[in-house]
Every structure is written in structure tokens, then in C-alpha cells.
């Protein structure tokens, strides 16, 4: 008599597990492939960090101007943020001088 709810929850859990890999795959593809227009238009301080890192030239600029940013253990938490947003939450670790240098160096990648 009470078997129906148990089977319902089992089926619901199985369907949920079946859809989880697809959700994760979509997110990883979105982060790993930058928009084609971003590289063509150049990068700015408002470009998400993961888009800059996807271009080897952009990654080289970040590695030179902000050493350790791309290898930070928390990279996955802030990779969707822009450099301007990241500076605002960095507790002074990313200064205005850093942003000025990055702006100049990223503008040269056009």
C-alpha cells in the first residue's frame, strides 16, 4: 500500500542523477570556449577572467601583471568575474596601478 511513494522517490532520484552530468558539461563548455568576438575586439578590464585566460596572449598578460592569479586555488570561484570586479573584492591586493597596467597591456592585444 505504501510502495508507490517509495518508487516515486527512487524514480525522481534516478532522473535527477541522469541530468546532473549534462548540467555540468554545459557549464564547463561555456567556460572553456570564449566568445569568438571577444578575442577579435580585444580585452578590457570588464572582460571575464576566464575569457582572457582562454587566449594564450591574455593569459600571458595576466601571469606577468598579476602573478599567481591563474594558479590560485580559488580560481574557479572568481573566473567569471571581470578584473574590475575582482579588484573590488581583493582587499587591496589588486591596486589601481595594477589595473592601469593591465588596461594598457590588454589593449595591445588587439
N, CA, C and O atoms as a printed pandas DataFrame, in Angstrom:
     atom_number atom_name residue_name chain_id  residue_number  x_coord  y_coord  z_coord
0              1         N          UNK        A               1    0.812   -1.189    0.000
1              2        CA          UNK        A               1    0.000    0.000    0.000
2              3         C          UNK        A               1    0.859    1.258    0.000
3              4         O          UNK        A               1    0.473    2.246   -0.625
4              5         N          UNK        A               2    1.984    1.264    0.660
5              6        CA          UNK        A               2    2.836    2.448    0.740
6              7         C          UNK        A               2    4.040    2.340   -0.197
7              8         O          UNK        A               2    5.006    3.088   -0.046
8              9         N          UNK        A               3    3.992    1.436   -1.145
9             10        CA          UNK        A               3    5.112    1.269   -2.050
10            11         C          UNK        A               3    5.178    2.380   -3.101
11            12         O          UNK        A               3    6.271    2.697   -3.570
12            13         N          UNK        A               4    4.069    2.970   -3.481
13            14        CA          UNK        A               4    4.046    3.985   -4.529
14            15         C          UNK        A               4    4.932    5.181   -4.192
15            16         O          UNK        A               4    5.737    5.567   -5.040
16            17         N          UNK        A               5    4.840    5.788   -3.018
17            18        CA          UNK        A               5    5.725    6.926   -2.726
18            19         C          UNK        A               5    7.203    6.531   -2.773
19            20         O          UNK        A               5    8.034    7.308   -3.243
20            21         N          UNK        A               6    7.535    5.343   -2.295
21            22        CA          UNK        A               6    8.927    4.926   -2.308
22            23         C          UNK        A               6    9.429    4.825   -3.740
23            24         O          UNK        A               6   10.530    5.289   -4.037
24            25         N          UNK        A               7    8.647    4.227   -4.635
25            26        CA          UNK        A               7    9.049    4.109   -6.023
26            27         C          UNK        A               7    9.116    5.480   -6.710
27            28         O          UNK        A               7    9.961    5.714   -7.574
28            29         N          UNK        A               8    8.228    6.362   -6.317
29            30        CA          UNK        A               8    8.248    7.714   -6.870
30            31         C          UNK        A               8    9.565    8.410   -6.525
31            32         O          UNK        A               8   10.180    9.025   -7.396
32            33         N          UNK        A               9   10.001    8.323   -5.279
33            34        CA          UNK        A               9   11.240    8.967   -4.865
34            35         C          UNK        A               9   12.458    8.322   -5.512
35            36         O          UNK        A               9   13.415    9.018   -5.852
36            37         N          UNK        A              10   12.439    7.022   -5.686
37            38        CA          UNK        A              10   13.536    6.332   -6.359
38            39         C          UNK        A              10   13.629    6.789   -7.818
39            40         O          UNK        A              10   14.718    7.070   -8.317
40            41         N          UNK        A              11   12.484    6.862   -8.495
41            42        CA          UNK        A              11   12.472    7.300   -9.898
42            43         C          UNK        A              11   12.909    8.762  -10.002
43            44         O          UNK        A              11   13.661    9.121  -10.909
44            45         N          UNK        A              12   12.449    9.594   -9.091
45            46        CA          UNK        A              12   12.820   11.005   -9.084
46            47         C          UNK        A              12   14.322   11.172   -8.878
47            48         O          UNK        A              12   14.954   11.982   -9.555
48            49         N          UNK        A              13   14.896   10.413   -7.950
49            50        CA          UNK        A              13   16.338   10.471   -7.690
50            51         C          UNK        A              13   17.124    9.981   -8.902
51            52         O          UNK        A              13   18.155   10.562   -9.242
52            53         N          UNK        A              14   16.661    8.939   -9.546
53            54        CA          UNK        A              14   17.355    8.411  -10.727
54            55         C          UNK        A              14   17.337    9.430  -11.867
55            56         O          UNK        A              14   18.342    9.600  -12.557
56            57         N          UNK        A              15   16.224   10.098  -12.066
57            58        CA          UNK        A              15   16.152   11.117  -13.109
58            59         C          UNK        A              15   17.052   12.298  -12.780
59            60         O          UNK        A              15   17.705   12.846  -13.669
60            61         N          UNK        A              16   17.093   12.691  -11.528
61            62        CA          UNK        A              16   17.964   13.790  -11.122
62            63         C          UNK        A              16   19.424   13.472  -11.376
63            64         O          UNK        A              16   20.164   14.323  -11.868
64            65         N          UNK        A              17   19.847   12.278  -11.052
65            66        CA          UNK        A              17   21.229   11.865  -11.282
66            67         C          UNK        A              17   21.518   11.785  -12.778
67            68         O          UNK        A              17   22.632   12.083  -13.208
68            69         N          UNK        A              18   20.544   11.394  -13.559
69            70        CA          UNK        A              18   20.733   11.281  -15.003
70            71         C          UNK        A              18   20.976   12.648  -15.646
71            72         O          UNK        A              18   21.714   12.746  -16.626
72            73         N          UNK        A              19   20.359   13.707  -15.102
73            74        CA          UNK        A              19   20.510   15.035  -15.693
74            75         C          UNK        A              19   21.705   15.806  -15.161
75            76         O          UNK        A              19   22.102   16.790  -15.786
76            77         N          UNK        A              20   22.292   15.421  -14.060
77            78        CA          UNK        A              20   23.422   16.157  -13.494
78            79         C          UNK        A              20   24.629   16.227  -14.416
79            80         O          UNK        A              20   25.194   17.312  -14.546
80            81         N          UNK        A              21   25.065   15.160  -15.063
81            82        CA          UNK        A              21   26.226   15.284  -15.943
82            83         C          UNK        A              21   26.005   16.272  -17.086
83            84         O          UNK        A              21   26.932   16.980  -17.481
84            85         N          UNK        A              22   24.806   16.323  -17.608
85            86        CA          UNK        A              22   24.520   17.261  -18.692
86            87         C          UNK        A              22   24.630   18.699  -18.214
87            88         O          UNK        A              22   25.108   19.559  -18.955
88            89         N          UNK        A              23   24.200   18.974  -17.003
89            90        CA          UNK        A              23   24.302   20.328  -16.464
90            91         C          UNK        A              23   25.755   20.714  -16.276
91            92         O          UNK        A              23   26.141   21.832  -16.618
92            93         N          UNK        A              24   26.550   19.837  -15.754
93            94        CA          UNK        A              24   27.963   20.128  -15.545
94            95         C          UNK        A              24   28.701   20.289  -16.857
95            96         O          UNK        A              24   29.597   21.127  -16.957
96            97         N          UNK        A              25   28.351   19.516  -17.857
97            98        CA          UNK        A              25   29.016   19.615  -19.151
98            99         C          UNK        A              25   28.729   20.953  -19.811
99           100         O          UNK        A              25   29.606   21.535  -20.449
100          101         N          UNK        A              26   27.531   21.434  -19.663
101          102        CA          UNK        A              26   27.178   22.718  -20.262
102          103         C          UNK        A              26   27.999   23.834  -19.636
103          104         O          UNK        A              26   28.489   24.705  -20.356
104          105         N          UNK        A              27   28.166   23.835  -18.309
105          106        CA          UNK        A              27   28.929   24.865  -17.634
106          107         C          UNK        A              27   30.392   24.814  -18.019
107          108         O          UNK        A              27   31.007   25.861  -18.218
108          109         N          UNK        A              28   30.969   23.626  -18.129
109          110        CA          UNK        A              28   32.379   23.541  -18.459
110          111         C          UNK        A              28   32.630   23.970  -19.899
111          112         O          UNK        A              28   33.677   24.546  -20.193
112          113         N          UNK        A              29   31.693   23.700  -20.798
113          114        CA          UNK        A              29   31.853   24.129  -22.183
114          115         C          UNK        A              29   31.743   25.646  -22.260
115          116         O          UNK        A              29   32.486   26.288  -23.001
116          117         N          UNK        A              30   30.823   26.217  -21.501
117          118        CA          UNK        A              30   30.649   27.669  -21.536
118          119         C          UNK        A              30   31.901   28.377  -21.038
119          120         O          UNK        A              30   32.247   29.438  -21.558
120          121         N          UNK        A              31   32.582   27.827  -20.057
121          122        CA          UNK        A              31   33.776   28.469  -19.545
122          123         C          UNK        A              31   34.992   28.199  -20.409
123          124         O          UNK        A              31   35.896   29.033  -20.465
124          125         N          UNK        A              32   35.043   27.073  -21.078
125          126        CA          UNK        A              32   36.249   26.737  -21.820
126          127         C          UNK        A              32   36.288   27.363  -23.209
127          128         O          UNK        A              32   37.362   27.470  -23.800
128          129         N          UNK        A              33   35.144   27.777  -23.742
129          130        CA          UNK        A              33   35.152   28.368  -25.068
130          131         C          UNK        A              33   34.745   29.834  -24.977
131          132         O          UNK        A              33   33.584   30.139  -24.704
132          133         N          UNK        A              34   35.687   30.738  -25.201
133          134        CA          UNK        A              34   35.351   32.145  -25.134
134          135         C          UNK        A              34   34.565   32.570  -26.367
135          136         O          UNK        A              34   34.666   31.937  -27.418
136          137         N          UNK        A              35   33.797   33.621  -26.247
137          138        CA          UNK        A              35   33.108   34.116  -27.434
138          139         C          UNK        A              35   34.128   34.533  -28.488
139          140         O          UNK        A              35   35.130   35.167  -28.159
140          141         N          UNK        A              36   33.887   34.189  -29.733
141          142        CA          UNK        A              36   34.841   34.490  -30.798
142          143         C          UNK        A              36   35.047   35.987  -30.945
143          144         O          UNK        A              36   36.138   36.430  -31.306
144          145         N          UNK        A              37   34.010   36.771  -30.669
145          146        CA          UNK        A              37   34.125   38.214  -30.837
146          147         C          UNK        A              37   34.999   38.850  -29.758
147          148         O          UNK        A              37   35.537   39.935  -29.980
148          149         N          UNK        A              38   35.157   38.215  -28.604
149          150        CA          UNK        A              38   35.956   38.794  -27.524
150          151         C          UNK        A              38   37.419   38.920  -27.925
151          152         O          UNK        A              38   38.034   39.962  -27.694
152          153         N          UNK        A              39   37.975   37.890  -28.512
153          154        CA          UNK        A              39   39.373   37.946  -28.927
154          155         C          UNK        A              39   39.554   38.915  -30.090
155          156         O          UNK        A              39   40.574   39.598  -30.174
156          157         N          UNK        A              40   38.581   38.979  -30.977
157          158        CA          UNK        A              40   38.685   39.869  -32.130
158          159         C          UNK        A              40   38.577   41.332  -31.722
159          160         O          UNK        A              40   39.244   42.187  -32.306
160          161         N          UNK        A              41   37.751   41.628  -30.733
161          162        CA          UNK        A              41   37.551   43.003  -30.290
162          163         C          UNK        A              41   38.593   43.442  -29.271
163          164         O          UNK        A              41   38.725   44.637  -29.006
164          165         N          UNK        A              42   39.311   42.533  -28.714
165          166        CA          UNK        A              42   40.278   42.860  -27.683
166          167         C          UNK        A              42   39.671   42.663  -26.301
167          168         O          UNK        A              42   38.474   42.421  -26.148
168          169         N          UNK        A              43   40.521   42.774  -25.321
169          170        CA          UNK        A              43   40.088   42.555  -23.949
170          171         C          UNK        A              43   40.110   43.870  -23.190
171          172         O          UNK        A              43   40.862   44.786  -23.525
172          173         N          UNK        A              44   39.276   43.950  -22.164
173          174        CA          UNK        A              44   39.252   45.125  -21.299
174          175         C          UNK        A              44   39.212   44.660  -19.850
175          176         O          UNK        A              44   39.230   43.462  -19.569
176          177         N          UNK        A              45   39.157   45.600  -18.957
177          178        CA          UNK        A              45   39.069   45.258  -17.542
178          179         C          UNK        A              45   37.694   44.700  -17.191
179          180         O          UNK        A              45   37.505   44.157  -16.102
180          181         N          UNK        A              46   36.731   44.830  -18.104
181          182        CA          UNK        A              46   35.388   44.306  -17.870
182          183         C          UNK        A              46   35.159   42.942  -18.507
183          184         O          UNK        A              46   34.064   42.388  -18.407
184          185         N          UNK        A              47   36.173   42.400  -19.155
185          186        CA          UNK        A              47   36.086   41.061  -19.739
186          187         C          UNK        A              47   36.243   40.025  -18.620
187          188         O          UNK        A              47   37.124   40.177  -17.774
188          189         N          UNK        A              48   35.418   38.984  -18.594
189          190        CA          UNK        A              48   35.588   37.951  -17.565
190          191         C          UNK        A              48   36.984   37.324  -17.637
191          192         O          UNK        A              48   37.545   37.143  -18.718
192          193         N          UNK        A              49   37.520   37.006  -16.484
193          194        CA          UNK        A              49   38.883   36.475  -16.396
194          195         C          UNK        A              49   39.031   35.201  -17.223
195          196         O          UNK        A              49   40.045   35.035  -17.901
196          197         N          UNK        A              50   38.054   34.301  -17.187
197          198        CA          UNK        A              50   38.196   33.039  -17.923
198          199         C          UNK        A              50   38.253   33.257  -19.431
199          200         O          UNK        A              50   38.847   32.447  -20.142
200          201         N          UNK        A              51   37.651   34.331  -19.933
201          202        CA          UNK        A              51   37.724   34.641  -21.359
202          203         C          UNK        A              51   39.129   35.113  -21.706
203          204         O          UNK        A              51   39.667   34.750  -22.752
204          205         N          UNK        A              52   39.725   35.921  -20.835
205          206        CA          UNK        A              52   41.096   36.391  -21.064
206          207         C          UNK        A              52   42.068   35.221  -21.013
207          208         O          UNK        A              52   42.968   35.116  -21.847
208          209         N          UNK        A              53   41.885   34.351  -20.040
209          210        CA          UNK        A              53   42.784   33.205  -19.865
210          211         C          UNK        A              53   42.676   32.225  -21.029
211          212         O          UNK        A              53   43.645   31.531  -21.338
212          213         N          UNK        A              54   41.532   32.156  -21.670
213          214        CA          UNK        A              54   41.361   31.234  -22.798
214          215         C          UNK        A              54   42.251   31.606  -23.982
215          216         O          UNK        A              54   42.582   30.749  -24.801
216          217         N          UNK        A              55   42.634   32.857  -24.074
217          218        CA          UNK        A              55   43.565   33.303  -25.118
218          219         C          UNK        A              55   44.981   33.241  -24.538
219          220         O          UNK        A              55   45.231   33.865  -23.506
220          221         N          UNK        A              56   45.905   32.522  -25.154
221          222        CA          UNK        A              56   47.260   32.401  -24.603
222          223         C          UNK        A              56   47.957   33.744  -24.381
223          224         O          UNK        A              56   48.733   33.900  -23.439
224          225         N          UNK        A              57   47.673   34.706  -25.254
225          226        CA          UNK        A              57   48.285   36.029  -25.081
226          227         C          UNK        A              57   47.706   36.727  -23.856
227          228         O          UNK        A              57   48.434   37.378  -23.106
228          229         N          UNK        A              58   46.404   36.591  -23.655
229          230        CA          UNK        A              58   45.756   37.187  -22.485
230          231         C          UNK        A              58   46.227   36.541  -21.206
231          232         O          UNK        A              58   46.451   37.224  -20.206
232          233         N          UNK        A              59   46.381   35.222  -21.228
233          234        CA          UNK        A              59   46.878   34.514  -20.048
234          235         C          UNK        A              59   48.296   34.961  -19.709
235          236         O          UNK        A              59   48.641   35.107  -18.536
236          237         N          UNK        A              60   49.122   35.181  -20.742
237          238        CA          UNK        A              60   50.492   35.641  -20.520
238          239         C          UNK        A              60   50.508   37.018  -19.856
239          240         O          UNK        A              60   51.334   37.282  -18.982
240          241         N          UNK        A              61   49.586   37.897  -20.276
241          242        CA          UNK        A              61   49.494   39.229  -19.664
242          243         C          UNK        A              61   49.103   39.106  -18.190
243          244         O          UNK        A              61   49.707   39.749  -17.331
244          245         N          UNK        A              62   48.098   38.284  -17.897
245          246        CA          UNK        A              62   47.669   38.114  -16.507
246          247         C          UNK        A              62   48.776   37.496  -15.659
247          248         O          UNK        A              62   48.996   37.914  -14.522
248          249         N          UNK        A              63   49.471   36.506  -16.207
249          250        CA          UNK        A              63   50.554   35.861  -15.457
250          251         C          UNK        A              63   51.698   36.835  -15.187
251          252         O          UNK        A              63   52.354   36.755  -14.148
252          253         N          UNK        A              64   51.935   37.744  -16.113
253          254        CA          UNK        A              64   53.018   38.716  -15.932
254          255         C          UNK        A              64   52.603   39.838  -14.970
255          256         O          UNK        A              64   53.372   40.212  -14.084
256          257         N          UNK        A              65   51.386   40.374  -15.147
257          258        CA          UNK        A              65   50.962   41.535  -14.367
258          259         C          UNK        A              65   50.370   41.179  -13.005
259          260         O          UNK        A              65   50.462   41.966  -12.063
260          261         N          UNK        A              66   49.769   40.009  -12.899
261          262        CA          UNK        A              66   49.193   39.537  -11.626
262          263         C          UNK        A              66   49.659   38.104  -11.378
263          264         O          UNK        A              66   48.875   37.166  -11.521
264          265         N          UNK        A              67   50.926   37.926  -11.009
265          266        CA          UNK        A              67   51.443   36.560  -10.819
266          267         C          UNK        A              67   50.616   35.780   -9.796
267          268         O          UNK        A              67   50.264   36.293   -8.733
268          269         N          UNK        A              68   50.321   34.547  -10.141
269          270        CA          UNK        A              68   49.586   33.668   -9.234
270          271         C          UNK        A              68   48.078   33.714   -9.393
271          272         O          UNK        A              68   47.375   32.903   -8.791
272          273         N          UNK        A              69   47.563   34.641  -10.188
273          274        CA          UNK        A              69   46.114   34.747  -10.349
274          275         C          UNK        A              69   45.530   33.494  -10.991
275          276         O          UNK        A              69   44.543   32.946  -10.501
276          277         N          UNK        A              70   46.135   33.042  -12.082
277          278        CA          UNK        A              70   45.570   31.896  -12.808
278          279         C          UNK        A              70   45.868   30.565  -12.134
279          280         O          UNK        A              70   45.252   29.552  -12.467
280          281         N          UNK        A              71   46.798   30.553  -11.196
281          282        CA          UNK        A              71   47.116   29.311  -10.480
282          283         C          UNK        A              71   46.543   29.303   -9.069
283          284         O          UNK        A              71   46.781   28.367   -8.305
284          285         N          UNK        A              72   45.795   30.331   -8.725
285          286        CA          UNK        A              72   45.187   30.431   -7.402
286          287         C          UNK        A              72   44.208   29.277   -7.197
287          288         O          UNK        A              72   43.424   28.972   -8.097
288          289         N          UNK        A              73   44.238   28.628   -6.027
289          290        CA          UNK        A              73   43.303   27.518   -5.768
290          291         C          UNK        A              73   41.831   27.934   -5.871
291          292         O          UNK        A              73   40.970   27.087   -6.110
292          293         N          UNK        A              74   41.536   29.206   -5.698
293          294        CA          UNK        A              74   40.156   29.695   -5.768
294          295         C          UNK        A              74   39.785   30.213   -7.148
295          296         O          UNK        A              74   38.744   30.851   -7.308
296          297         N          UNK        A              75   40.619   29.948   -8.148
297          298        CA          UNK        A              75   40.387   30.464   -9.498
298          299         C          UNK        A              75   38.972   30.165   -9.992
299          300         O          UNK        A              75   38.333   31.034  -10.585
300          301         N          UNK        A              76   38.488   28.979   -9.763
301          302        CA          UNK        A              76   37.144   28.606  -10.211
302          303         C          UNK        A              76   36.051   29.460   -9.609
303          304         O          UNK        A              76   34.982   29.605  -10.203
304          305         N          UNK        A              77   36.299   30.026   -8.445
305          306        CA          UNK        A              77   35.292   30.853   -7.789
306          307         C          UNK        A              77   35.208   32.248   -8.392
307          308         O          UNK        A              77   34.141   32.861   -8.373
308          309         N          UNK        A              78   36.316   32.761   -8.929
309          310        CA          UNK        A              78   36.300   34.124   -9.438
310          311         C          UNK        A              78   36.541   34.219  -10.947
311          312         O          UNK        A              78   36.645   35.327  -11.473
312          313         N          UNK        A              79   36.630   33.121  -11.636
313          314        CA          UNK        A              79   36.942   33.167  -13.069
314          315         C          UNK        A              79   35.846   33.830  -13.898
315          316         O          UNK        A              79   36.128   34.314  -14.994
316          317         N          UNK        A              80   34.627   33.868  -13.417
317          318        CA          UNK        A              80   33.540   34.524  -14.145
318          319         C          UNK        A              80   33.496   36.033  -13.894
319          320         O          UNK        A              80   32.740   36.753  -14.546
320          321         N          UNK        A              81   34.300   36.500  -12.958
321          322        CA          UNK        A              81   34.312   37.924  -12.631
322          323         C          UNK        A              81   35.242   38.677  -13.576
323          324         O          UNK        A              81   36.177   38.098  -14.130
324          325         N          UNK        A              82   34.983   39.969  -13.757
325          326        CA          UNK        A              82   35.893   40.816  -14.530
326          327         C          UNK        A              82   37.028   41.258  -13.610
327          328         O          UNK        A              82   36.954   41.092  -12.392
328          329         N          UNK        A              83   38.064   41.816  -14.198
329          330        CA          UNK        A              83   39.187   42.297  -13.392
330          331         C          UNK        A              83   38.759   43.458  -12.502
331          332         O          UNK        A              83   39.255   43.595  -11.384
332          333         N          UNK        A              84   37.854   44.285  -12.980
333          334        CA          UNK        A              84   37.338   45.393  -12.170
334          335         C          UNK        A              84   36.593   44.858  -10.952
335          336         O          UNK        A              84   36.787   45.345   -9.839
336          337         N          UNK        A              85   35.743   43.859  -11.164
337          338        CA          UNK        A              85   35.004   43.258  -10.047
338          339         C          UNK        A              85   35.958   42.569   -9.083
339          340         O          UNK        A              85   35.797   42.655   -7.866
340          341         N          UNK        A              86   36.940   41.894   -9.631
341          342        CA          UNK        A              86   37.907   41.178   -8.809
342          343         C          UNK        A              86   38.709   42.142   -7.944
343          344         O          UNK        A              86   38.977   41.853   -6.777
344          345         N          UNK        A              87   39.090   43.275   -8.502
345          346        CA          UNK        A              87   39.832   44.273   -7.739
346          347         C          UNK        A              87   39.004   44.803   -6.572
347          348         O          UNK        A              87   39.537   45.066   -5.494
348          349         N          UNK        A              88   37.704   44.958   -6.791
349          350        CA          UNK        A              88   36.826   45.484   -5.744
350          351         C          UNK        A              88   36.727   44.544   -4.540
351          352         O          UNK        A              88   36.499   44.995   -3.418
352          353         N          UNK        A              89   36.895   43.248   -4.769
353          354        CA          UNK        A              89   36.768   42.285   -3.666
354          355         C          UNK        A              89   38.119   41.706   -3.226
355          356         O          UNK        A              89   38.164   40.754   -2.447
356          357         N          UNK        A              90   39.216   42.281   -3.726
357          358        CA          UNK        A              90   40.533   41.710   -3.437
358          359         C          UNK        A              90   41.177   42.246   -2.163
359          360         O          UNK        A              90   42.318   41.897   -1.860
360          361         N          UNK        A              91   40.482   43.073   -1.424
361          362        CA          UNK        A              91   41.024   43.662   -0.194
362          363         C          UNK        A              91   42.339   44.386   -0.442
363          364         O          UNK        A              91   43.259   44.301    0.371
364          365         N          UNK        A              92   42.432   45.098   -1.564
365          366        CA          UNK        A              92   43.614   45.895   -1.870
366          367         C          UNK        A              92   44.754   45.141   -2.522
367          368         O          UNK        A              92   45.796   45.734   -2.800
368          369         N          UNK        A              93   44.590   43.856   -2.773
369          370        CA          UNK        A              93   45.663   43.087   -3.409
370          371         C          UNK        A              93   45.816   43.453   -4.887
371          372         O          UNK        A              93   46.914   43.378   -5.438
372          373         N          UNK        A              94   44.728   43.843   -5.518
373          374        CA          UNK        A              94   44.779   44.341   -6.892
374          375         C          UNK        A              94   44.540   45.838   -6.803
375          376         O          UNK        A              94   43.425   46.283   -6.532
376          377         N          UNK        A              95   45.590   46.610   -7.033
377          378        CA          UNK        A              95   45.531   48.063   -6.866
378          379         C          UNK        A              95   45.131   48.748   -8.166
379          380         O          UNK        A              95   45.033   48.121   -9.220
380          381         N          UNK        A              96   44.906   50.044   -8.061
381          382        CA          UNK        A              96   44.603   50.827   -9.259
382          383         C          UNK        A              96   45.789   50.823  -10.215
383          384         O          UNK        A              96   45.604   50.836  -11.432
384          385         N          UNK        A              97   46.993   50.806   -9.682
385          386        CA          UNK        A              97   48.191   50.730  -10.530
386          387         C          UNK        A              97   48.215   49.420  -11.311
387          388         O          UNK        A              97   48.577   49.400  -12.487
388          389         N          UNK        A              98   47.827   48.319  -10.651
389          390        CA          UNK        A              98   47.728   47.027  -11.351
390          391         C          UNK        A              98   46.701   47.107  -12.483
391          392         O          UNK        A              98   46.947   46.622  -13.587
392          393         N          UNK        A              99   45.558   47.718  -12.200
393          394        CA          UNK        A              99   44.511   47.826  -13.212
394          395         C          UNK        A              99   44.956   48.693  -14.383
395          396         O          UNK        A              99   44.648   48.388  -15.535
396          397         N          UNK        A             100   45.683   49.775  -14.094
397          398        CA          UNK        A             100   46.181   50.639  -15.172
398          399         C          UNK        A             100   47.150   49.878  -16.068
399          400         O          UNK        A             100   47.093   49.993  -17.293
400          401         N          UNK        A             101   48.038   49.102  -15.457
401          402        CA          UNK        A             101   48.995   48.299  -16.226
402          403         C          UNK        A             101   48.258   47.254  -17.070
403          404         O          UNK        A             101   48.569   47.062  -18.246
404          405         N          UNK        A             102   47.288   46.588  -16.461
405          406        CA          UNK        A             102   46.516   45.580  -17.183
406          407         C          UNK        A             102   45.740   46.197  -18.343
407          408         O          UNK        A             102   45.681   45.619  -19.429
408          409         N          UNK        A             103   45.146   47.363  -18.119
409          410        CA          UNK        A             103   44.393   48.033  -19.176
410          411         C          UNK        A             103   45.286   48.299  -20.391
411          412         O          UNK        A             103   44.895   48.057  -21.532
412          413         N          UNK        A             104   46.485   48.799  -20.122
413          414        CA          UNK        A             104   47.435   49.101  -21.198
414          415         C          UNK        A             104   47.863   47.825  -21.917
415          416         O          UNK        A             104   47.856   47.765  -23.146
416          417         N          UNK        A             105   48.236   46.807  -21.144
417          418        CA          UNK        A             105   48.743   45.573  -21.743
418          419         C          UNK        A             105   47.671   44.812  -22.508
419          420         O          UNK        A             105   47.948   44.244  -23.564
420          421         N          UNK        A             106   46.449   44.796  -21.983
421          422        CA          UNK        A             106   45.354   44.104  -22.672
422          423         C          UNK        A             106   44.949   44.844  -23.947
423          424         O          UNK        A             106   44.561   44.214  -24.931
424          425         N          UNK        A             107   45.035   46.169  -23.936
425          426        CA          UNK        A             107   44.669   46.943  -25.123
426          427         C          UNK        A             107   45.647   46.661  -26.276
427          428         O          UNK        A             107   45.273   46.803  -27.440
428          429         N          UNK        A             108   46.848   46.280  -25.980
429          430        CA          UNK        A             108   47.842   45.986  -27.011
430          431         C          UNK        A             108   47.599   44.645  -27.700
431          432         O          UNK        A             108   48.249   44.349  -28.703
432          433         N          UNK        A             109   46.696   43.842  -27.194
433          434        CA          UNK        A             109   46.441   42.516  -27.765
434          435         C          UNK        A             109   45.489   42.545  -28.946
435          436         O          UNK        A             109   45.235   41.497  -29.539
436          437         N          UNK        A             110   44.960   43.683  -29.308
437          438        CA          UNK        A             110   44.005   43.769  -30.428
438          439         C          UNK        A             110   44.626   43.318  -31.717
439          440         O          UNK        A             110   43.966   43.326  -32.756
